mmCIF file of C-alpha atoms and ligand atoms in Angstrom:
data_model
loop_
_atom_site.group_PDB
_atom_site.id
_atom_site.type_symbol
_atom_site.label_atom_id
_atom_site.label_comp_id
_atom_site.label_asym_id
_atom_site.label_seq_id
_atom_site.Cartn_x
_atom_site.Cartn_y
_atom_site.Cartn_z
ATOM 1 C CA MET A 30 1.492 13.128 -11.941
ATOM 2 C CA PRO A 31 -2.006 11.887 -10.896
ATOM 3 C CA LEU A 32 -2.276 9.799 -8.221
ATOM 4 C CA VAL A 33 -1.170 6.198 -8.593
ATOM 5 C CA THR A 34 -2.595 3.270 -6.289
ATOM 6 C CA THR A 35 0.344 1.209 -4.413
ATOM 7 C CA LYS A 36 0.764 -1.928 -6.495
ATOM 8 C CA GLU A 37 3.886 -1.077 -8.731
ATOM 9 C CA MET A 38 5.287 0.467 -5.943
ATOM 10 C CA PHE A 39 5.162 -2.585 -3.675
ATOM 11 C CA GLU A 40 5.724 -5.026 -6.554
ATOM 12 C CA LYS A 41 9.048 -3.300 -7.129
ATOM 13 C CA ALA A 42 9.917 -2.443 -3.316
ATOM 14 C CA TYR A 43 9.235 -6.763 -2.878
ATOM 15 C CA LYS A 44 11.904 -7.074 -5.463
ATOM 16 C CA GLY A 45 14.446 -4.659 -4.360
ATOM 17 C CA GLY A 46 14.161 -5.297 -0.648
ATOM 18 C CA TYR A 47 13.278 -1.630 0.447
ATOM 19 C CA ALA A 48 10.512 -0.210 1.967
ATOM 20 C CA ILE A 49 7.603 2.390 1.072
ATOM 21 C CA GLY A 50 6.766 5.156 3.975
ATOM 22 C CA ALA A 51 3.607 5.784 4.550
ATOM 23 C CA PHE A 52 3.205 9.001 6.515
ATOM 24 C CA ASN A 53 0.399 10.621 8.149
ATOM 25 C CA VAL A 54 -0.991 13.902 7.175
ATOM 26 C CA ASN A 55 -2.987 16.743 8.920
ATOM 27 C CA ASN A 56 -2.429 19.760 7.370
ATOM 28 C CA MET A 57 -0.264 21.598 4.393
ATOM 29 C CA GLU A 58 2.809 21.702 6.021
ATOM 30 C CA ILE A 59 3.209 18.264 6.728
ATOM 31 C CA ILE A 60 2.031 17.224 3.152
ATOM 32 C CA GLN A 61 4.996 19.659 1.570
ATOM 33 C CA GLY A 62 7.264 18.428 3.758
ATOM 34 C CA ILE A 63 7.105 14.557 3.223
ATOM 35 C CA THR A 64 6.564 15.088 -0.461
ATOM 36 C CA GLU A 65 9.500 18.036 -0.958
ATOM 37 C CA ALA A 66 11.572 15.213 1.178
ATOM 38 C CA ALA A 67 10.318 12.232 -1.261
ATOM 39 C CA LYS A 68 11.148 14.204 -4.408
ATOM 40 C CA GLU A 69 14.875 14.945 -2.995
ATOM 41 C CA GLU A 70 15.405 11.427 -2.112
ATOM 42 C CA LYS A 71 13.787 10.488 -5.460
ATOM 43 C CA SER A 72 11.349 7.747 -3.967
ATOM 44 C CA PRO A 73 7.566 7.074 -4.120
ATOM 45 C CA VAL A 74 5.379 7.771 -1.285
ATOM 46 C CA ILE A 75 2.101 6.845 0.519
ATOM 47 C CA LEU A 76 0.294 10.022 2.311
ATOM 48 C CA GLN A 77 -2.310 7.955 4.804
ATOM 49 C CA VAL A 78 -5.328 9.841 6.046
ATOM 50 C CA SER A 79 -6.999 8.927 9.398
ATOM 51 C CA ALA A 80 -10.292 9.251 10.706
ATOM 52 C CA GLY A 81 -9.436 11.863 13.353
ATOM 53 C CA ALA A 82 -7.095 13.431 10.239
ATOM 54 C CA ARG A 83 -10.148 13.482 8.129
ATOM 55 C CA LYS A 84 -12.212 15.222 10.657
ATOM 56 C CA TYR A 85 -9.986 17.635 12.001
ATOM 57 C CA ALA A 86 -8.894 18.699 8.125
ATOM 58 C CA LYS A 87 -11.553 17.901 6.233
ATOM 59 C CA HIS A 88 -11.754 15.036 3.165
ATOM 60 C CA VAL A 89 -11.942 18.106 0.447
ATOM 61 C CA TYR A 90 -8.795 19.834 2.162
ATOM 62 C CA LEU A 91 -6.788 16.780 1.946
ATOM 63 C CA LEU A 92 -7.644 15.624 -1.070
ATOM 64 C CA LYS A 93 -6.616 18.760 -2.825
ATOM 65 C CA LEU A 94 -3.308 19.576 -0.988
ATOM 66 C CA VAL A 95 -2.646 16.014 -1.725
ATOM 67 C CA GLU A 96 -2.893 16.363 -5.600
ATOM 68 C CA ALA A 97 -1.319 19.984 -5.182
ATOM 69 C CA ALA A 98 1.515 17.807 -3.996
ATOM 70 C CA ALA A 99 1.300 15.627 -6.461
ATOM 71 C CA ILE A 100 1.382 17.998 -9.112
ATOM 72 C CA ASP A 101 3.982 20.292 -7.585
ATOM 73 C CA THR A 102 6.546 17.225 -6.882
ATOM 74 C CA ASP A 103 5.802 14.825 -9.632
ATOM 75 C CA VAL A 104 6.821 12.223 -7.343
ATOM 76 C CA PRO A 105 4.595 8.925 -7.458
ATOM 77 C CA MET A 106 2.115 9.170 -4.533
ATOM 78 C CA ALA A 107 -0.714 7.216 -3.132
ATOM 79 C CA LEU A 108 -3.439 8.782 -0.873
ATOM 80 C CA HIS A 109 -4.377 5.974 1.491
ATOM 81 C CA LEU A 110 -7.072 5.589 4.105
ATOM 82 C CA ASP A 111 -5.434 4.422 7.585
ATOM 83 C CA HIS A 112 -7.658 2.347 10.199
ATOM 84 C CA GLY A 113 -10.582 2.693 8.288
ATOM 85 C CA GLU A 114 -13.226 1.149 10.805
ATOM 86 C CA SER A 115 -16.065 0.384 8.366
ATOM 87 C CA PHE A 116 -17.158 -0.069 4.749
ATOM 88 C CA GLU A 117 -19.090 3.381 5.081
ATOM 89 C CA ILE A 118 -15.995 5.137 5.337
ATOM 90 C CA CYS A 119 -14.010 3.305 2.820
ATOM 91 C CA LYS A 120 -16.428 4.057 0.852
ATOM 92 C CA ASP A 121 -16.502 7.255 1.299
ATOM 93 C CA CYS A 122 -12.758 7.667 0.516
ATOM 94 C CA ILE A 123 -13.125 5.383 -2.254
ATOM 95 C CA ASP A 124 -15.292 7.620 -3.943
ATOM 96 C CA GLY A 125 -14.037 10.406 -2.987
ATOM 97 C CA GLY A 126 -10.290 10.297 -4.370
ATOM 98 C CA PHE A 127 -8.146 7.911 -2.307
ATOM 99 C CA THR A 128 -6.423 5.482 -4.242
ATOM 100 C CA SER A 129 -5.842 3.290 -1.086
ATOM 101 C CA VAL A 130 -7.914 2.610 1.461
ATOM 102 C CA MET A 131 -6.902 0.089 4.844
ATOM 103 C CA ILE A 132 -10.280 -1.698 6.441
ATOM 104 C CA ASP A 133 -8.859 -2.040 9.771
ATOM 105 C CA GLY A 134 -11.374 -5.538 10.719
ATOM 106 C CA SER A 135 -8.739 -6.450 13.326
ATOM 107 C CA LYS A 136 -10.868 -5.884 16.076
ATOM 108 C CA HIS A 137 -13.570 -8.445 15.088
ATOM 109 C CA SER A 138 -13.506 -11.691 15.076
ATOM 110 C CA PHE A 139 -11.433 -14.066 12.024
ATOM 111 C CA GLU A 140 -14.697 -14.684 9.929
ATOM 112 C CA GLU A 141 -16.143 -11.184 10.631
ATOM 113 C CA ASN A 142 -12.898 -9.551 9.747
ATOM 114 C CA ILE A 143 -13.228 -11.666 6.184
ATOM 115 C CA GLU A 144 -16.794 -10.622 5.402
ATOM 116 C CA LEU A 145 -16.188 -6.962 6.070
ATOM 117 C CA THR A 146 -12.931 -6.817 4.165
ATOM 118 C CA ARG A 147 -14.028 -8.655 1.379
ATOM 119 C CA LYS A 148 -17.340 -6.526 0.830
ATOM 120 C CA VAL A 149 -14.813 -3.510 0.871
ATOM 121 C CA VAL A 150 -12.635 -5.516 -1.511
ATOM 122 C CA GLU A 151 -15.098 -5.883 -4.122
ATOM 123 C CA TYR A 152 -16.391 -2.371 -3.990
ATOM 124 C CA ALA A 153 -12.429 -1.041 -4.335
ATOM 125 C CA HIS A 154 -11.241 -3.536 -7.152
ATOM 126 C CA ALA A 155 -14.362 -2.300 -9.189
ATOM 127 C CA ARG A 156 -13.220 0.966 -8.685
ATOM 128 C CA GLY A 157 -9.321 0.800 -9.372
ATOM 129 C CA VAL A 158 -8.534 1.190 -5.548
ATOM 130 C CA VAL A 159 -6.352 -1.055 -3.590
ATOM 131 C CA VAL A 160 -7.314 -2.437 -0.340
ATOM 132 C CA GLU A 161 -4.773 -3.087 2.915
ATOM 133 C CA GLY A 162 -6.270 -5.371 5.553
ATOM 134 C CA GLU A 163 -5.196 -6.402 9.287
ATOM 135 C CA LEU A 164 -4.468 -9.272 11.247
ATOM 136 C CA GLY A 165 -3.673 -9.109 14.794
ATOM 137 C CA LYS A 166 -3.506 -6.527 17.451
ATOM 138 C CA LEU A 167 -1.493 -3.861 17.472
ATOM 139 C CA ALA A 168 -1.097 -2.119 20.923
ATOM 140 C CA GLY A 169 -1.195 1.603 21.123
ATOM 141 C CA ILE A 170 -3.389 4.686 21.991
ATOM 142 C CA GLU A 171 -4.058 7.129 19.074
ATOM 143 C CA ASP A 172 -6.826 9.345 18.606
ATOM 144 C CA ALA A 173 -8.881 6.277 16.984
ATOM 145 C CA VAL A 174 -6.575 3.748 17.590
ATOM 146 C CA ASN A 175 -6.946 2.211 21.000
ATOM 147 C CA VAL A 176 -5.596 -1.068 22.148
ATOM 148 C CA SER A 177 -4.610 -2.123 25.710
ATOM 149 C CA ASP A 178 -1.317 -4.271 26.046
ATOM 150 C CA ALA A 179 -3.284 -6.783 27.742
ATOM 151 C CA ASP A 180 -5.377 -7.073 24.518
ATOM 152 C CA ALA A 181 -2.523 -6.782 21.972
ATOM 153 C CA GLN A 182 -2.471 -10.101 20.172
ATOM 154 C CA PHE A 183 0.585 -10.794 17.087
ATOM 155 C CA THR A 184 -0.688 -12.347 14.108
ATOM 156 C CA ASN A 185 -1.020 -15.822 13.676
ATOM 157 C CA PRO A 186 0.637 -17.310 10.976
ATOM 158 C CA ALA A 187 -1.386 -20.019 9.758
ATOM 159 C CA GLU A 188 -4.432 -17.974 9.045
ATOM 160 C CA VAL A 189 -2.905 -15.555 6.936
ATOM 161 C CA GLU A 190 -3.132 -17.965 3.602
ATOM 162 C CA GLU A 191 -7.249 -18.300 4.283
ATOM 163 C CA PHE A 192 -7.463 -14.407 4.981
ATOM 164 C CA VAL A 193 -5.827 -13.203 2.324
ATOM 165 C CA THR A 194 -7.224 -15.581 -0.477
ATOM 166 C CA ARG A 195 -10.591 -15.371 0.927
ATOM 167 C CA THR A 196 -10.912 -11.687 1.187
ATOM 168 C CA GLY A 197 -8.765 -10.264 -2.356
ATOM 169 C CA VAL A 198 -6.286 -7.646 -0.208
ATOM 170 C CA ASP A 199 -3.785 -5.944 -1.992
ATOM 171 C CA SER A 200 -1.797 -6.006 1.293
ATOM 172 C CA LEU A 201 -1.670 -7.114 5.119
ATOM 173 C CA ALA A 202 -1.016 -5.338 7.873
ATOM 174 C CA ILE A 203 0.496 -7.771 10.810
ATOM 175 C CA ALA A 204 1.488 -7.383 14.922
ATOM 176 C CA ILE A 205 4.740 -8.589 15.334
ATOM 177 C CA GLY A 206 5.582 -6.428 18.453
ATOM 178 C CA THR A 207 5.378 -2.689 17.041
ATOM 179 C CA SER A 208 2.632 -0.501 18.165
ATOM 180 C CA HIS A 209 0.972 2.953 17.923
ATOM 181 C CA GLY A 210 2.380 5.784 19.766
ATOM 182 C CA ALA A 211 5.292 7.235 21.301
ATOM 183 C CA PHE A 212 5.613 4.422 23.960
ATOM 184 C CA LYS A 213 5.983 1.251 22.797
ATOM 185 C CA PHE A 214 8.192 -0.058 25.409
ATOM 186 C CA LYS A 215 8.762 0.736 28.808
ATOM 187 C CA PRO A 216 11.834 2.561 30.080
ATOM 188 C CA GLY A 217 14.398 -0.565 30.733
ATOM 189 C CA GLN A 218 12.410 -3.158 28.715
ATOM 190 C CA LYS A 219 14.569 -4.683 25.302
ATOM 191 C CA PRO A 220 12.734 -3.612 22.222
ATOM 192 C CA GLN A 221 12.133 -6.791 20.113
ATOM 193 C CA LEU A 222 9.796 -8.012 17.154
ATOM 194 C CA ARG A 223 9.153 -11.531 16.395
ATOM 195 C CA PHE A 224 11.038 -11.888 13.133
ATOM 196 C CA ASP A 225 10.103 -15.587 13.585
ATOM 197 C CA ILE A 226 6.320 -14.705 12.867
ATOM 198 C CA LEU A 227 6.962 -12.547 10.034
ATOM 199 C CA GLU A 228 9.431 -15.442 8.246
ATOM 200 C CA GLU A 229 6.602 -17.577 8.538
ATOM 201 C CA ILE A 230 4.064 -15.353 7.259
ATOM 202 C CA GLN A 231 6.517 -14.455 4.255
ATOM 203 C CA LYS A 232 6.913 -18.281 3.428
ATOM 204 C CA ARG A 233 3.184 -18.678 3.567
ATOM 205 C CA LEU A 234 2.489 -15.984 1.594
ATOM 206 C CA PRO A 235 5.266 -15.587 -1.076
ATOM 207 C CA ASN A 236 5.405 -12.257 -2.966
ATOM 208 C CA PHE A 237 2.719 -10.492 -1.263
ATOM 209 C CA PRO A 238 3.509 -7.294 0.518
ATOM 210 C CA ILE A 239 3.204 -7.076 4.069
ATOM 211 C CA VAL A 240 2.423 -4.024 6.237
ATOM 212 C CA LEU A 241 3.818 -2.836 9.608
ATOM 213 C CA HIS A 242 2.101 -0.090 11.733
ATOM 214 C CA GLY A 243 3.218 1.309 14.947
ATOM 215 C CA ALA A 244 6.854 2.364 13.105
ATOM 216 C CA SER A 245 8.159 5.200 14.720
ATOM 217 C CA SER A 246 11.516 5.200 16.418
ATOM 218 C CA VAL A 247 11.131 8.017 18.530
ATOM 219 C CA PRO A 248 14.142 9.658 18.073
ATOM 220 C CA GLN A 249 15.793 10.475 22.004
ATOM 221 C CA GLU A 250 16.974 14.129 20.166
ATOM 222 C CA PHE A 251 13.762 15.131 20.096
ATOM 223 C CA VAL A 252 12.317 13.528 22.642
ATOM 224 C CA LYS A 253 15.385 15.732 24.774
ATOM 225 C CA MET A 254 14.693 18.752 22.320
ATOM 226 C CA VAL A 255 10.876 19.088 23.284
ATOM 227 C CA ASN A 256 11.963 18.723 27.089
ATOM 228 C CA GLN A 257 14.849 21.598 26.825
ATOM 229 C CA TYR A 258 11.957 24.062 25.289
ATOM 230 C CA GLY A 259 9.524 23.893 27.632
ATOM 231 C CA GLY A 260 7.794 20.258 27.393
ATOM 232 C CA LYS A 261 7.270 17.498 29.536
ATOM 233 C CA MET A 262 7.347 14.240 27.930
ATOM 234 C CA PRO A 263 7.901 11.121 29.603
ATOM 235 C CA ASP A 264 10.391 8.592 28.695
ATOM 236 C CA ALA A 265 9.492 7.711 25.323
ATOM 237 C CA ILE A 266 10.775 4.231 23.567
ATOM 238 C CA GLY A 267 10.583 3.131 19.728
ATOM 239 C CA ILE A 268 11.127 0.754 17.224
ATOM 240 C CA PRO A 269 15.247 1.055 16.442
ATOM 241 C CA GLU A 270 15.859 1.820 12.941
ATOM 242 C CA GLU A 271 17.715 -1.239 12.688
ATOM 243 C CA MET A 272 15.293 -3.513 13.087
ATOM 244 C CA LEU A 273 12.912 -1.380 10.468
ATOM 245 C CA ARG A 274 15.843 -1.664 7.905
ATOM 246 C CA GLU A 275 15.840 -5.650 8.537
ATOM 247 C CA ALA A 276 12.240 -5.724 8.048
ATOM 248 C CA ALA A 277 12.015 -3.895 4.845
ATOM 249 C CA LYS A 278 14.556 -6.209 3.356
ATOM 250 C CA MET A 279 11.974 -9.011 4.071
ATOM 251 C CA ALA A 280 8.273 -8.962 2.980
ATOM 252 C CA VAL A 281 7.415 -5.718 4.199
ATOM 253 C CA CYS A 282 6.690 -3.319 1.985
ATOM 254 C CA LYS A 283 4.729 -0.643 3.350
ATOM 255 C CA ILE A 284 6.177 1.021 6.827
ATOM 256 C CA ASN A 285 3.846 3.519 9.267
ATOM 257 C CA ILE A 286 5.155 6.560 10.777
ATOM 258 C CA ASP A 287 3.264 9.307 12.284
ATOM 259 C CA SER A 288 4.493 9.480 15.585
ATOM 260 C CA ASP A 289 7.961 10.588 14.413
ATOM 261 C CA LEU A 290 6.822 13.253 12.635
ATOM 262 C CA ARG A 291 4.499 14.695 15.365
ATOM 263 C CA LEU A 292 7.261 14.952 17.773
ATOM 264 C CA GLY A 293 10.152 15.935 14.984
ATOM 265 C CA MET A 294 7.559 19.207 14.122
ATOM 266 C CA THR A 295 6.921 19.698 17.581
ATOM 267 C CA ALA A 296 10.053 19.982 19.212
ATOM 268 C CA SER A 297 11.109 22.335 16.173
ATOM 269 C CA VAL A 298 8.124 24.754 16.894
ATOM 270 C CA ARG A 299 8.773 24.799 20.118
ATOM 271 C CA LYS A 300 12.478 25.735 19.980
ATOM 272 C CA HIS A 301 11.787 27.917 17.542
ATOM 273 C CA LEU A 302 8.891 30.178 19.501
ATOM 274 C CA ILE A 303 11.252 29.683 22.620
ATOM 275 C CA GLU A 304 14.429 31.346 20.824
ATOM 276 C CA ASN A 305 12.082 34.132 19.109
ATOM 277 C CA PRO A 306 9.637 34.890 21.831
ATOM 278 C CA ASP A 307 8.654 38.066 19.942
ATOM 279 C CA HIS A 308 7.243 36.116 16.644
ATOM 280 C CA PHE A 309 3.922 35.721 16.053
ATOM 281 C CA ASP A 310 3.555 34.867 12.677
ATOM 282 C CA PRO A 311 2.630 31.449 12.065
ATOM 283 C CA ARG A 312 4.480 31.136 8.660
ATOM 284 C CA GLN A 313 7.932 31.675 10.738
ATOM 285 C CA TYR A 314 7.499 28.663 13.179
ATOM 286 C CA LEU A 315 5.435 26.540 11.015
ATOM 287 C CA ALA A 316 8.380 26.614 7.967
ATOM 288 C CA ASP A 317 11.021 25.481 10.771
ATOM 289 C CA GLY A 318 7.903 22.503 11.527
ATOM 290 C CA ARG A 319 7.924 21.821 7.768
ATOM 291 C CA THR A 320 11.742 22.207 7.633
ATOM 292 C CA ALA A 321 12.147 19.797 10.853
ATOM 293 C CA LEU A 322 9.499 17.533 9.381
ATOM 294 C CA ARG A 323 11.159 17.242 5.906
ATOM 295 C CA GLU A 324 14.958 16.425 7.409
ATOM 296 C CA MET A 325 13.307 13.936 9.521
ATOM 297 C CA VAL A 326 11.483 12.102 6.211
ATOM 298 C CA ARG A 327 14.672 12.254 4.107
ATOM 299 C CA HIS A 328 16.256 10.297 6.948
ATOM 300 C CA LYS A 329 13.904 7.328 7.063
ATOM 301 C CA ILE A 330 13.282 7.188 3.039
ATOM 302 C CA ARG A 331 17.551 7.088 2.518
ATOM 303 C CA ASP A 332 18.586 5.407 5.962
ATOM 304 C CA VAL A 333 15.771 3.267 7.255
ATOM 305 C CA LEU A 334 13.297 1.976 4.195
ATOM 306 C CA GLY A 335 15.751 2.501 1.203
ATOM 307 C CA SER A 336 13.429 3.320 -1.116
ATOM 308 C CA SER A 337 16.137 6.307 -2.095
ATOM 309 C CA ASN A 338 16.654 6.654 -6.227
ATOM 310 C CA THR A 339 13.856 4.187 -7.094
ATOM 311 C CA ILE A 340 11.616 6.624 -9.373
HETATM 312 O O1 G3H B 406 -2.372 4.918 13.937
HETATM 313 C C1 G3H B 406 -2.883 6.019 14.134
HETATM 314 C C2 G3H B 406 -2.235 7.175 13.399
HETATM 315 O O2 G3H B 406 -1.000 7.404 14.255
HETATM 316 C C3 G3H B 406 -3.210 8.177 13.153
HETATM 317 O O3 G3H B 406 -3.342 8.594 14.448
HETATM 318 O O4 G3H B 406 -5.775 8.796 15.135
HETATM 319 O O5 G3H B 406 -4.608 10.559 15.801
HETATM 320 O O6 G3H B 406 -5.090 10.912 13.729
HETATM 321 P P1 G3H B 406 -4.976 9.515 14.693
HETATM 322 P P1 13P B 407 3.271 5.365 15.136
HETATM 323 O O1 13P B 407 2.570 5.848 16.233
HETATM 324 O O2 13P B 407 4.360 4.188 15.452
HETATM 325 O O3 13P B 407 4.042 6.473 14.183
HETATM 326 O O4 13P B 407 2.454 4.238 13.918
HETATM 327 C C1 13P B 407 1.702 5.324 13.014
HETATM 328 C C2 13P B 407 0.809 4.111 11.975
HETATM 329 O O5 13P B 407 0.902 2.672 12.647
HETATM 330 C C3 13P B 407 -0.444 4.177 11.600
HETATM 331 O O6 13P B 407 -1.010 3.533 11.142
HETATM 332 ZN ZN1 ZN B 408 -1.715 2.669 12.415
#
């Protein structure tokens, strides 16, 4: 089936009290692992591409691989730009076959964020593409996303109606305590999310899809596995899965997960290479990486997001 936008998936997710997983993709094995899991779970899925991923793999490779996955699995899937920083990158993706883009104007002032987001919405909607905006700042360090803890800032519920009305965005990413990367909380720190802010936003924006970034849970068994097979990962703490399940029952319709996939894939590739020191065919260890990733995504869809059996 052709790629779809997130419109229908979010409408159904909101009503059904579940969320759609948005997983970051960089290569064929990742795309196959995620989409095979979505097919097995009979769930729609969002495949998202960051600026860094687009630079690494090239736009056309990722587009064609995702189109191939849609043909192969027949699962409703959206191809989404993650953390678009400028009008130009959003335009490139809209013109280049993406069905959804995020314009992340969260580092700008409220007015500048509105202006930039509105410009992207106008361009996207005229071409049948949906847009995610962001209000509030998440902490964390990734390739293209780099906000220190001190600069992180929760979303102000008093601003959301004006932002959504003036920009025309289709969904809104908010900051309620999640952050990017594998090190979300310090050892000994108790993970907490500001559900009170989410509730207030939900009241002010009835039936409007909310997006949660930085939602990896950093399963400890994979951290241990990385270290057991020669890695050196310091203590890493993520968002407890029960909290994500709660958020998915509320207005959160899209949950972004990248770090957990990296962790699962790396752990299994490390294990494979340590256990099979004579292997040098990439298909041998990448197949293990793909299987681990598929099982992780199945678990997220079934046990955390709740979107199994919705297609
Ligand atoms: O939120 C950021 C995503 O995890 C993408 O990370 O910029 O390193 O590709 P990246
Ligand atoms: P994690 O780093 O928690 O996986 O978050 C990914 C993300 O928000 C991508 O936009
Ligand atoms: Zn993000």
